[in-house]
Coordinates of C-alpha atoms and ligand atoms in Angstrom, one line a residue:
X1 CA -19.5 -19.2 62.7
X2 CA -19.5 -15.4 63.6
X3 CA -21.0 -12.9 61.4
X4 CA -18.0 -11.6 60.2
X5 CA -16.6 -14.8 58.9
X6 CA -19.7 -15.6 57.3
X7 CA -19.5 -12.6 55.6
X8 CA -15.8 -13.1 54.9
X9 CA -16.9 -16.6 53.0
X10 CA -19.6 -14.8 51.1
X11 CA -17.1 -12.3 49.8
X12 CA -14.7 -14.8 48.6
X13 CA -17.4 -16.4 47.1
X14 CA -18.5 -12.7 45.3
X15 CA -15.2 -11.8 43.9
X16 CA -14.9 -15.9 42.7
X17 CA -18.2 -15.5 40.5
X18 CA -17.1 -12.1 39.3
X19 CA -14.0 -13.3 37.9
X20 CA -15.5 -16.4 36.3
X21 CA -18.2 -14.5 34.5
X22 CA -15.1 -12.1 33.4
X23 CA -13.6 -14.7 32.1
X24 CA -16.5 -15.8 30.2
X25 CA -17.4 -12.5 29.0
X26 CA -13.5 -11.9 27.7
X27 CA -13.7 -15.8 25.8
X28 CA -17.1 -14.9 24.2
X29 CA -16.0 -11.5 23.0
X30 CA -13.0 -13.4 21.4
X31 CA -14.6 -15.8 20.0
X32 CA -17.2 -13.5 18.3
X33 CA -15.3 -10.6 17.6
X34 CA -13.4 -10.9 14.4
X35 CA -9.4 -11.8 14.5
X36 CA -7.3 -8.1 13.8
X37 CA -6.8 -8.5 9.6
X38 CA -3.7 -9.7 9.0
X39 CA -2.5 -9.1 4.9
X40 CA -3.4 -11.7 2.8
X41 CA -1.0 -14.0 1.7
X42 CA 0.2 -13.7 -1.8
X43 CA -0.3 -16.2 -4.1
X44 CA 3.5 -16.9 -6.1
X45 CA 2.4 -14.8 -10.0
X46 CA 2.5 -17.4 -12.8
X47 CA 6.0 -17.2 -14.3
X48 CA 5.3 -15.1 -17.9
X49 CA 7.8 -13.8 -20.6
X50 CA 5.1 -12.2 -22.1
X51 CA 6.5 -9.5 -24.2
X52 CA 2.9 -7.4 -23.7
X53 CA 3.4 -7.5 -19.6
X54 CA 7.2 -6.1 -20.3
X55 CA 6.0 -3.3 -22.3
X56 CA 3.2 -2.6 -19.5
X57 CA 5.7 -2.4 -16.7
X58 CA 8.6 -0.4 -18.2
X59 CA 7.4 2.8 -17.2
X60 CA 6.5 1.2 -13.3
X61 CA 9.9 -0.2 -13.4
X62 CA 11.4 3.1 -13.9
X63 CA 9.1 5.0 -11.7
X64 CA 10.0 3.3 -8.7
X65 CA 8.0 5.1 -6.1
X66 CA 4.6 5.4 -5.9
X67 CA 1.7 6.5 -3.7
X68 CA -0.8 5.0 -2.2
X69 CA -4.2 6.2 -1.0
X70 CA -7.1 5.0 1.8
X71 CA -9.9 7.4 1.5
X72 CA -13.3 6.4 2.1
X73 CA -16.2 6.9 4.8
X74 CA -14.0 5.3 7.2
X75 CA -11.8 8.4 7.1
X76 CA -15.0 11.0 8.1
X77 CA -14.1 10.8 11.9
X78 CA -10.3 9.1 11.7
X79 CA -11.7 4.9 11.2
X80 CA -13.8 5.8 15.2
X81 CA -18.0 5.5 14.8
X82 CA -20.3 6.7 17.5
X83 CA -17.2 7.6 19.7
X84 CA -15.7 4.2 19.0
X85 CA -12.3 3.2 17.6
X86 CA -13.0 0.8 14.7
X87 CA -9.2 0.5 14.8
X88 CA -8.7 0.6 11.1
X89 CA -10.6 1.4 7.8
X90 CA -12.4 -2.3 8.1
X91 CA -14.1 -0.8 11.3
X92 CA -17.4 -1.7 9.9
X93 CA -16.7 -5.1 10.3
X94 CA -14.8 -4.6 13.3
X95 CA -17.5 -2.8 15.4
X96 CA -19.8 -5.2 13.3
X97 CA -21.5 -2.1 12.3
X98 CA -25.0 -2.5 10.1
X99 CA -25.4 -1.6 6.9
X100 CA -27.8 0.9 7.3
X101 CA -26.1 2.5 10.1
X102 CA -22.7 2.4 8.6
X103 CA -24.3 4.2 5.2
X104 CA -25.7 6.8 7.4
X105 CA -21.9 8.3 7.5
X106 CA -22.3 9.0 3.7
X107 CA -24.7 11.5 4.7
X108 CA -22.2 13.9 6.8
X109 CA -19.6 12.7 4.6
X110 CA -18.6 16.3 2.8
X111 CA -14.3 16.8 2.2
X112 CA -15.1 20.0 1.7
X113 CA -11.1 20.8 1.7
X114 CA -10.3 18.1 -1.0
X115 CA -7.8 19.6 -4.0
X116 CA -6.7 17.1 -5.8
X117 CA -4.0 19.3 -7.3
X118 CA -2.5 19.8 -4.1
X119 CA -2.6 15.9 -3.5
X120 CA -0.9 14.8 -6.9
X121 CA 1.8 18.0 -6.1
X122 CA 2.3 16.7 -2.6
X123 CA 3.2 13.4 -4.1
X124 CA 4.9 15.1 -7.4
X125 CA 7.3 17.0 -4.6
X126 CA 8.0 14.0 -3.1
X127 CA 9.5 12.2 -5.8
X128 CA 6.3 10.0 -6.5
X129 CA 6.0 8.9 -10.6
X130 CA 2.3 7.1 -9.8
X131 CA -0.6 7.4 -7.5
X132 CA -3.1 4.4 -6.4
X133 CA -6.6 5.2 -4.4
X134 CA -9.1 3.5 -3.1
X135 CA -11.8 3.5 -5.7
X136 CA -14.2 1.1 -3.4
X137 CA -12.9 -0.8 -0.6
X138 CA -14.2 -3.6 1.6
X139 CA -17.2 -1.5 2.5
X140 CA -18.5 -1.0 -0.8
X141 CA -18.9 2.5 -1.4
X142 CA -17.8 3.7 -3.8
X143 CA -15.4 6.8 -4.4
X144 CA -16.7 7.7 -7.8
X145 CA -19.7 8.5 -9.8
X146 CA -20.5 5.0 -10.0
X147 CA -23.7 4.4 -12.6
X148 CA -24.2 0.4 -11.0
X149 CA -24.3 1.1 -7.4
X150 CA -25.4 4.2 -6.4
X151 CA -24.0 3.2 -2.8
X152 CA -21.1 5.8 -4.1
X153 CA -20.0 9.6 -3.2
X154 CA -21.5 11.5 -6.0
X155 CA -25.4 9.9 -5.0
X156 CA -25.0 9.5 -1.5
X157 CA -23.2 12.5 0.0
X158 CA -23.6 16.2 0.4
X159 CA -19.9 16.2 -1.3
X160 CA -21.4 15.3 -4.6
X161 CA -17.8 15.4 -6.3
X162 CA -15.9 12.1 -8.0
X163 CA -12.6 12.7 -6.4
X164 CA -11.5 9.8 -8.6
X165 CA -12.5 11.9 -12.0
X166 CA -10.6 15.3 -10.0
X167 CA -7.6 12.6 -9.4
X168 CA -7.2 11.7 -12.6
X169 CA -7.3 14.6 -14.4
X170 CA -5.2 16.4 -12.1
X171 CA -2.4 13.5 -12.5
X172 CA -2.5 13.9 -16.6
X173 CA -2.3 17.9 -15.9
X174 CA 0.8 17.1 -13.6
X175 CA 2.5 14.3 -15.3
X176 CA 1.7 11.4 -12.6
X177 CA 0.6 7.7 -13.6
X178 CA -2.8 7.2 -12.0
X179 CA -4.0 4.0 -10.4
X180 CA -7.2 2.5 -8.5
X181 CA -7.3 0.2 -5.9
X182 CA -10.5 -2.1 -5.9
X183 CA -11.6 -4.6 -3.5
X184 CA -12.4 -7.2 -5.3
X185 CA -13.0 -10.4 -2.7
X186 CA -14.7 -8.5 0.0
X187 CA -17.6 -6.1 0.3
X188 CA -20.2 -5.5 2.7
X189 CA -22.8 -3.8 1.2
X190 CA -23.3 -6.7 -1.4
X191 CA -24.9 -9.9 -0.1
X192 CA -23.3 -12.4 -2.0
X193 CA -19.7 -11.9 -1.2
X194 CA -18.2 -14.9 1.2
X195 CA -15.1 -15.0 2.4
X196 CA -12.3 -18.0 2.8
X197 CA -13.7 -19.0 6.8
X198 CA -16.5 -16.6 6.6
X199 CA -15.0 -14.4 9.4
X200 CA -14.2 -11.3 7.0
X201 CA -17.6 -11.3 5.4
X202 CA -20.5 -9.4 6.2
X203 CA -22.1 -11.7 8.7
X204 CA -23.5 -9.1 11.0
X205 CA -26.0 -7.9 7.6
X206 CA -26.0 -11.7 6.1
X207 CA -25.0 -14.0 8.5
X208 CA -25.8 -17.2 6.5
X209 CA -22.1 -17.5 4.5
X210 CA -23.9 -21.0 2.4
X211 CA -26.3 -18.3 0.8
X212 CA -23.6 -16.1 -1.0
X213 CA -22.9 -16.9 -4.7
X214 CA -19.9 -15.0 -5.5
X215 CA -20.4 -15.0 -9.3
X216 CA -23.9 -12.9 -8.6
X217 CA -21.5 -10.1 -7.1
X218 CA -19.1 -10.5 -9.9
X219 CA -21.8 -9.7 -12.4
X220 CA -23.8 -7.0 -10.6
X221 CA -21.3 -5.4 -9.7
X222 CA -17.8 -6.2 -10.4
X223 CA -17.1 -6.1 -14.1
X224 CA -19.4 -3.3 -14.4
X225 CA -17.5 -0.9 -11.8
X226 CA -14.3 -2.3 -13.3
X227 CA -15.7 -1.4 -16.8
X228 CA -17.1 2.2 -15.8
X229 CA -13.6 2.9 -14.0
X230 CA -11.7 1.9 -17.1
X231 CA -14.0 3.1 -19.5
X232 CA -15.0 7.0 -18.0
X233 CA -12.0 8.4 -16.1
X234 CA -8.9 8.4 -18.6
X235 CA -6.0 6.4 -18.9
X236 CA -5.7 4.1 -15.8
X237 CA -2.3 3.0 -15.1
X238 CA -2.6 0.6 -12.4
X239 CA -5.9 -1.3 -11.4
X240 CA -4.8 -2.3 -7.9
X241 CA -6.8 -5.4 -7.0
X242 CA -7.1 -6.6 -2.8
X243 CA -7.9 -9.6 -1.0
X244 CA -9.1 -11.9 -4.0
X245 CA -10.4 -14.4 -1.4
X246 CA -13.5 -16.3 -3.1
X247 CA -12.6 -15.5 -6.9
X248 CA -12.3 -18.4 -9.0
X249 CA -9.5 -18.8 -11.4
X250 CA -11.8 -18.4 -14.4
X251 CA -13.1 -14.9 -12.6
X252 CA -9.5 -14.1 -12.2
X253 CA -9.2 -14.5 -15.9
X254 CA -12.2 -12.4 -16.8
X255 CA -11.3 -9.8 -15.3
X256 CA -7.9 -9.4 -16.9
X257 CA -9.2 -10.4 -20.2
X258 CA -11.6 -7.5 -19.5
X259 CA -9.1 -5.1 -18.4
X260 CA -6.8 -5.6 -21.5
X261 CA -9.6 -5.5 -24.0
X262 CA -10.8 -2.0 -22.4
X263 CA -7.1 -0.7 -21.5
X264 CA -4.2 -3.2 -22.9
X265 CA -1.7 -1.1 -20.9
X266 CA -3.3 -1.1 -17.7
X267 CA -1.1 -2.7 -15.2
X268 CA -2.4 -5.4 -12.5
X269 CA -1.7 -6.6 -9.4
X270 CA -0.7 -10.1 -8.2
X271 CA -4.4 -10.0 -6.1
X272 CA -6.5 -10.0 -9.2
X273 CA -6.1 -13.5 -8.2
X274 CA -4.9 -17.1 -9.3
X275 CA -1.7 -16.3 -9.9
X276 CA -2.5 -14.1 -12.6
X277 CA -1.4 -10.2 -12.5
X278 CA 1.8 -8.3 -13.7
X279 CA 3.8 -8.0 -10.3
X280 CA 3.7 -9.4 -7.1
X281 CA 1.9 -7.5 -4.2
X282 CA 4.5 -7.3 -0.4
X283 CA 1.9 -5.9 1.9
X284 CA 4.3 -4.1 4.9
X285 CA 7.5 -6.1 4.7
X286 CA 10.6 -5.7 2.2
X287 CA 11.7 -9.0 1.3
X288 CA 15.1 -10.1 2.9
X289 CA 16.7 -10.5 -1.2
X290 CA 15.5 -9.8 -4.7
X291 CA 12.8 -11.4 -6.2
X292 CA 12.6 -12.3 -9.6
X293 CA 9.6 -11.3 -10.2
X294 CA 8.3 -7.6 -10.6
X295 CA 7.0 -6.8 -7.0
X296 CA 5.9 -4.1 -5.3
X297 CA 6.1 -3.4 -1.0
X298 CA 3.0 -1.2 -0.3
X299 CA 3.5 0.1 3.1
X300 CA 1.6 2.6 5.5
X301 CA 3.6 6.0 6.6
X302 CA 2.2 5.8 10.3
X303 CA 0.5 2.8 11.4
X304 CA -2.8 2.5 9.4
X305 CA -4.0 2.3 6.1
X306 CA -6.7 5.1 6.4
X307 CA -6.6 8.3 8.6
X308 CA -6.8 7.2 12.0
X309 CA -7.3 9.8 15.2
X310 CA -4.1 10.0 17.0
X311 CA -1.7 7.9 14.9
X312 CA 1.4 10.6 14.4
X313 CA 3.9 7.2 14.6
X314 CA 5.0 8.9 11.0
X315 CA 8.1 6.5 9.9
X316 CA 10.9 9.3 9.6
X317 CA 12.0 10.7 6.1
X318 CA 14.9 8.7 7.0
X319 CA 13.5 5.5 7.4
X320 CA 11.5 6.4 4.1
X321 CA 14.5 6.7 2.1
X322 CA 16.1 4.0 3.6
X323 CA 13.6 1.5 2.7
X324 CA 13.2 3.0 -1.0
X325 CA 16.4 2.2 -1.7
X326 CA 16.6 -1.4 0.0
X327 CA 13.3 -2.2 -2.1
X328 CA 14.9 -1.0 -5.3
X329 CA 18.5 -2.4 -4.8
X330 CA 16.3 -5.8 -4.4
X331 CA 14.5 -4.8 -7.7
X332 CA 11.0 -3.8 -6.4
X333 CA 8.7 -0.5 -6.1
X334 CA 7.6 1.3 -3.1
X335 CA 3.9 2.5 -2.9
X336 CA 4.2 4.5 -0.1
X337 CA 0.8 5.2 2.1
X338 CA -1.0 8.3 2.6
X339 CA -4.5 8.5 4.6
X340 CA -6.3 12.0 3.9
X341 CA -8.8 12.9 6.9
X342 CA -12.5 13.2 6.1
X343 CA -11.9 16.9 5.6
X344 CA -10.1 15.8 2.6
X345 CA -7.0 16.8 3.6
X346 CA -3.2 14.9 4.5
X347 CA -2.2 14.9 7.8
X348 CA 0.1 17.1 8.7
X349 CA 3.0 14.7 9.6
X350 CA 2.5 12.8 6.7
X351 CA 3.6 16.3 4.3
X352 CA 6.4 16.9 6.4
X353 CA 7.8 13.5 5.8
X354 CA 7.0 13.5 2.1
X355 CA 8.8 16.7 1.9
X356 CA 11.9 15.8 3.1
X357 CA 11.6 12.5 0.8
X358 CA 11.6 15.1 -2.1
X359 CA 14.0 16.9 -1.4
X360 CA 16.4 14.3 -1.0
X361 CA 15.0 12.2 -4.2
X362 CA 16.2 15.9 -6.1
X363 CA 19.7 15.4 -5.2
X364 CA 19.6 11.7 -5.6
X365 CA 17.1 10.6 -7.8
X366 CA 19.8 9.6 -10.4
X367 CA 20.3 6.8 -8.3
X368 CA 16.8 5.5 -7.7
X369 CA 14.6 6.1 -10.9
X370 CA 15.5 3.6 -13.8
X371 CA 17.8 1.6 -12.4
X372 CA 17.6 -2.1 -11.0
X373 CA 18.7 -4.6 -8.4
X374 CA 22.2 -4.7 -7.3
X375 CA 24.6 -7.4 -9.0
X376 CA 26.0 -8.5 -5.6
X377 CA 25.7 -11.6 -4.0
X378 CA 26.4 -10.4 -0.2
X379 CA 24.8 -7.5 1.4
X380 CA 26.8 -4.7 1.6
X381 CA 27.8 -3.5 5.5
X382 CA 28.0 -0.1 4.6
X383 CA 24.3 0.5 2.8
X384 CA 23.2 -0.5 -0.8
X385 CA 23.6 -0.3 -4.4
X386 CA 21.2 -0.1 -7.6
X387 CA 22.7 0.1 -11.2
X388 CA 21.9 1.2 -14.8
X389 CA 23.3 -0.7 -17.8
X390 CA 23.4 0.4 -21.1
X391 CA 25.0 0.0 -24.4
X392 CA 28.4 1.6 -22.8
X393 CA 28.6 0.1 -19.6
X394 CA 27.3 -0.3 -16.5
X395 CA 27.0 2.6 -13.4
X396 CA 26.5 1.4 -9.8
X397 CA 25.2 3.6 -7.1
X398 CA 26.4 2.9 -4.1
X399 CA 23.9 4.4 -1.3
X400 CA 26.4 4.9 1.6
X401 CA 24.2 4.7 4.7
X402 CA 26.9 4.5 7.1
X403 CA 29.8 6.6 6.0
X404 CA 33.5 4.9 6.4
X405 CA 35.6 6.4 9.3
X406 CA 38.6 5.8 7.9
X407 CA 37.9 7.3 4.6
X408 CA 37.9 4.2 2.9
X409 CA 34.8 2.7 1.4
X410 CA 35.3 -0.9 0.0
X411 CA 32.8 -3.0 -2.0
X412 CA 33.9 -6.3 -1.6
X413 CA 32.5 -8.1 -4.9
X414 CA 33.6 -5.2 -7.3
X415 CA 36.7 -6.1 -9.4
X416 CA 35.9 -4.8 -12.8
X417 CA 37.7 -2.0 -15.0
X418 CA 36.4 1.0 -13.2
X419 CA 36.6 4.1 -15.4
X420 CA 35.6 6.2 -12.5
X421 CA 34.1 6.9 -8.8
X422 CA 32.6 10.4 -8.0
X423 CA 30.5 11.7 -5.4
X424 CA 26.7 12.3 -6.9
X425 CA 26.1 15.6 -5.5
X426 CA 28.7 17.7 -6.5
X427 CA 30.4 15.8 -8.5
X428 CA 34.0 15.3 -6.8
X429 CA 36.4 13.0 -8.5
X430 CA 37.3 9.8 -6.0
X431 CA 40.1 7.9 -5.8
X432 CA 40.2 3.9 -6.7
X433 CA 42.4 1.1 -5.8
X434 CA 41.9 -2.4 -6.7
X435 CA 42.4 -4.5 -3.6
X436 CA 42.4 -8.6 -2.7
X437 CA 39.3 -7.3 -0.6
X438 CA 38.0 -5.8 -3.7
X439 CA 37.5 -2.2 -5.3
X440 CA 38.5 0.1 -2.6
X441 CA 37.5 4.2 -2.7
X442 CA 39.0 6.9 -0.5
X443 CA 36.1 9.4 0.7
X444 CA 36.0 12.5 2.3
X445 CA 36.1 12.5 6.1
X446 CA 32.6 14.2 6.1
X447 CA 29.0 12.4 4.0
X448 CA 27.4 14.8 1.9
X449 CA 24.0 13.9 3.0
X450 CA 23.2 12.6 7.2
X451 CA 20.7 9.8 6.0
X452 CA 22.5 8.4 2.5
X453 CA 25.0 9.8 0.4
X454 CA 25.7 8.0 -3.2
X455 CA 29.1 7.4 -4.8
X456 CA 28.4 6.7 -8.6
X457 CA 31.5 3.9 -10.0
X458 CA 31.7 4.2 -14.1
X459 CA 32.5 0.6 -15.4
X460 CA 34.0 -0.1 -18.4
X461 CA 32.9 -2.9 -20.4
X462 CA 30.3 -5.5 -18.8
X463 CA 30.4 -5.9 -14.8
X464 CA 32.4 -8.4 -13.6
X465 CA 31.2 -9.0 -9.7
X466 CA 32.9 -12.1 -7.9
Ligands
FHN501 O1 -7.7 -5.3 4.4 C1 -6.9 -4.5 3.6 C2 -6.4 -3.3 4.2 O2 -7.5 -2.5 4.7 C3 -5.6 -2.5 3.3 O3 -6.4 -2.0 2.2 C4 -4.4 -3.4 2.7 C5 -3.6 -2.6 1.7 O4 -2.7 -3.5 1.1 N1 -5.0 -4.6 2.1 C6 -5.8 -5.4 2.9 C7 -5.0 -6.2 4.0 O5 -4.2 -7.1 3.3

C-alpha cells in the first residue's frame, strides 16, 4: 500500500474518531446540563364561593392590567456571568454556577439609577392599576432588608437600599396596588430545597436531592421572609407565589393561613400550591375561551423574564393591546413583564411600548377597566367585546380590530333592545338595524384608532345574546 493511501486510511480513521467523541461530548453535555425551564403546570384552584376571596379580588378584577417585575443579581450584567449567557434569570443553575461564586455578584451589584417613582409612573402612564416584583427568586437573594437571611441587598451589596420598601411606598404615594413575587419551591442558596426530579434544584452546591427536608427551608426561611414582607413594608396587595414544586398541602395551607392572619386582604396566587390560592396563574399563553375561574396570563414584553443583553424582540404596543383585550373579554388580568437592567433602570424599548399602551388605555380605558367577559358564545371575526352590567342595563364594548369595509359592523349573537351604539372616542351617534344575522351597525368608512377602535351598544333591560 503506497504511502499516500496509508495516509488516506489514517485520515478517515481521524475524522471517524473526531466525530464519535463529538458525539459523545454533545450526549454528555445533554444529559448533564439541565432541560431549558419550561412554566410549571398549574394545578386546577379548588372551586370556592368564599365571600372573603370575592371581596379580596374586586379591586384585581377591576384593575385588569398589571405589571410585573424580574429584578435581581441576575439582571447586573443582562442574566450573562463571566462573559457567559446564562440564558435567563435561572442562569445560576443554568451555567451550574456555585454558590459562592454566584454571591460574589452581590458585591458589584450597585443600581445606582434605581427611582422607584419613575418605575410606578412608567407603569401608572401605561395604564397599569398594580405592580408585582421579585422579592426573592430561585436564587435566594433576597431584594429586601431581609432580617432572616442576610443573603439579601441591604447586607450584601454596595447598593444598601430595599428597593422593595422604595416600591411600596412609592405605589401608596401614586395610587398603584403593590405586589411581591416569591419563590417559594425553589432556591439555591438554601440546602434543603428539592425539587419534583431533582433537576431544578441546587445539585451543583448539594448534589445529594435524599438529604433535603423541605419543611427545614419552610421554617428557616419561608414563613419568616413571608412574615417580614407582610409585616414591615405596608399594605401588600398581591403575594405572588412561583413554582410550588415540593410544598405539601398542609405547607400550602400555612402559608395562607399565615398570610390572612397578618394581611386578610392580601391576594394569592394559584402557585401557593395545592390548589389553594385566589386566581389561577397562565404563564405566557392566553387561554383559547373564558375560564371560570379568576385567572391571570403573566407574560414577558421581549423574550425573557429578567433583563437579558440583546433581547429588543419588544412585542409591539399593538400586540399589547391586543392581548389585553382578548384576556379581559375571556375574563382574566394581564401582568405584563418588565426587566430593569442592573443599573436599575427599564430598557429603553420596553418604555416606548408602555407608552403607547397608555396612551391608548386614555382613550379607551372605559372599555377595559371594570368590566368582564363577553356574553357570546362564538368568537367574533371582527375583534372582541368586554361588558359592564349594572342596575340599568348592560353596555358592551365592542373592540373593533379589523374595521368593516363596507361600513357595516354586525355582531352576530346580539338581538336585545339596543338603546344605543356610539363610537367611544368622540362620541358619534351610530346607526342600528336588527337583522336575521343579528344586530347590524353602520360605521364610518375610516377607524378612529389603527390598532382597536371601540363601539359602545347601550342595552335596555337584561342582555339577551342567542
Ligand atoms: O422559573 C420561573 C421563571 O424564571 C419566571 O419567574 C416565571 C414567571 O412566571 N416563573 C417560573 C417559570 O414558570
Amino acid at each position: 500500500m503506497s504511502k499516500f493511501d496509508l495516509l488516506k486510511r489514517w485520515r478517515v480513521v481521524l475524522v471517524a474518531a473526531a466525530l464519535v467523541s463529538a458525539m459523545w461530548e454533545g450526549s454528555l453535555r445533554a444529559a448533564t446540563s439541565p432541560p431549558e425551564d419550561k412554566p410549571d403546570t398549574d394545578q386546577p384552584l379548588q372551586a370556592s364561593n368564599d365571600p372573603a376571596r370575592a371581596a379580596r379580588l374586586a379591586w384585581w378584577s377591576d384593575a385588569r392590567f398589571g405589571m410585573f417585575i424580574h429584578f435581581g443579581l441576575y439582571s447586573q450584567d443582562g442574566c450573562f456571568w463571566n462573559g457567559k449567557s446564562g440564558g435567563s434569570e435561572q442562569m445560576m443553575r443554568h451555567l451550574q454556577i456555585p454558590l459562592a461564586q454566584y454571591a460574589k455578584i452581590a458585591d458589584v451589584f450597585n443600581p445606582s439609577q434605581f427611582n422607584a417613582d419613575q418605575w410606578v409612573s412608567i407603569a401608572k402612564n401605561a395604564g397599569m392599576k398594580y405592580m408585582v416584583i421579585t422579592s426573592k427568586h430561585h436564587d435566594g437573594f433576597a431584594m429586601f432588608n431581609s432580617q432572616s437571611s442576610d443573603y439579601n441587598i441591604v447586607a450584601r451589596t454596595p447598593f444598601k437600599r430595599d428597593p422593595i420598601q422604595e416600591l411600596s411606598e412609592a405605589c401608596q404615594k401614586q395610587g398603584m396596588r403593590f405586589g411581591v413575587y416569591y419563590s417559594l419551591g425553589r432556591d439555591w442558596q438554601d440546602p434543603d430545597v428539592p425539587t419534583k426530579g431533582g433537576w431544578r434544584s441546587n445539585t451543583w452546591d448539594y448534589p445529594d436531592e435524599s438529604k433535603k427536608v423541605f419543611a427545614r427551608y419552610f421554617e428557616r426561611k419561608v414563613k419568616p421572609q413571608i412574615t417580614e414582607l407582610l409585616t414591615h413594608y405596608g399594605p401588600i396587595a398581591v403575594l405572588w407565589f412561583d413554582t410550588p414544586e415540593e410544598i405539601s398541602k398542609a405547607e400550602s395551607q400555612e402559608l395562607v393561613d399565615l398570610i390572612h392572619k397578618l394581611q386578610p386582604d392580601c391576594i394569592i396566587n394559584s402557585r401557593v400550591g395545592n390548589g389553594f390560592g385566589d386566581y389561577l396563574v397562565s404563564e405566557q399563553k392566553i387561554p383559547d375561551t373564558a375560564a371560570v375561574t379568576p385567572w391571570e396570563t403573566c407574560m414577558t414584553l421581549n423574550k425573557h423574564w429578567a433583563y437579558y443583553k440583546g433581547d429588543e424582540a419588544w412585542k409591539p404596543a399593538g400586540v399589547v393591546i391586543h392581548n389585553l383585550i382578548d384576556i379581559i373579554s375571556k375574563g382574566g388580568n394581564y401582568l405584563l413583564n418588565v426587566g430593569p437592567t442592573g443599573a436599575g433602570v427599564f430598557p429603553q424599548g420596553a418604555v416606548a411600548d408602555l407608552r403607547q399602551v397608555g396612551q391608548w388605555l386614555k382613550v379607551n380605558g372605559e372599555a377595559i377597566y371594570g368590566t368582564t367577559a363577553s356574553p357570546f358564545k362564538q368568537p367574533l371575526a371582527w375583534g372582541r367585546c368586554t361588558k359592564k352590567a349594572d342596575a340599568t342595563g348592560t353596555t358592551l364594548y365592542l373592540h373593533v380590530f379589523d374595521w368593516p369595509k363596507d361600513g357595516k359592523l354586525t355582531v352576530p349573537e346580539l338581538k336585545s333592545d339596543v338603546a344605543s351604539a356610539t363610537l367611544l372616542d368622540g362620541g358619534a351617534k351610530l346607526a342600528t338595524a336588527s337583522t336575521a344575522d343579528g344586530l347590524v351597525i353602520t360605521v364610518p368608512a375610516q377607524a378612529p384608532d389603527k390598532i382597536s377602535s371601540t363601539v359602545v351598544v347601550k342595552i335596555n333591560g337584561t342582555l339577551a345574546a342567542r
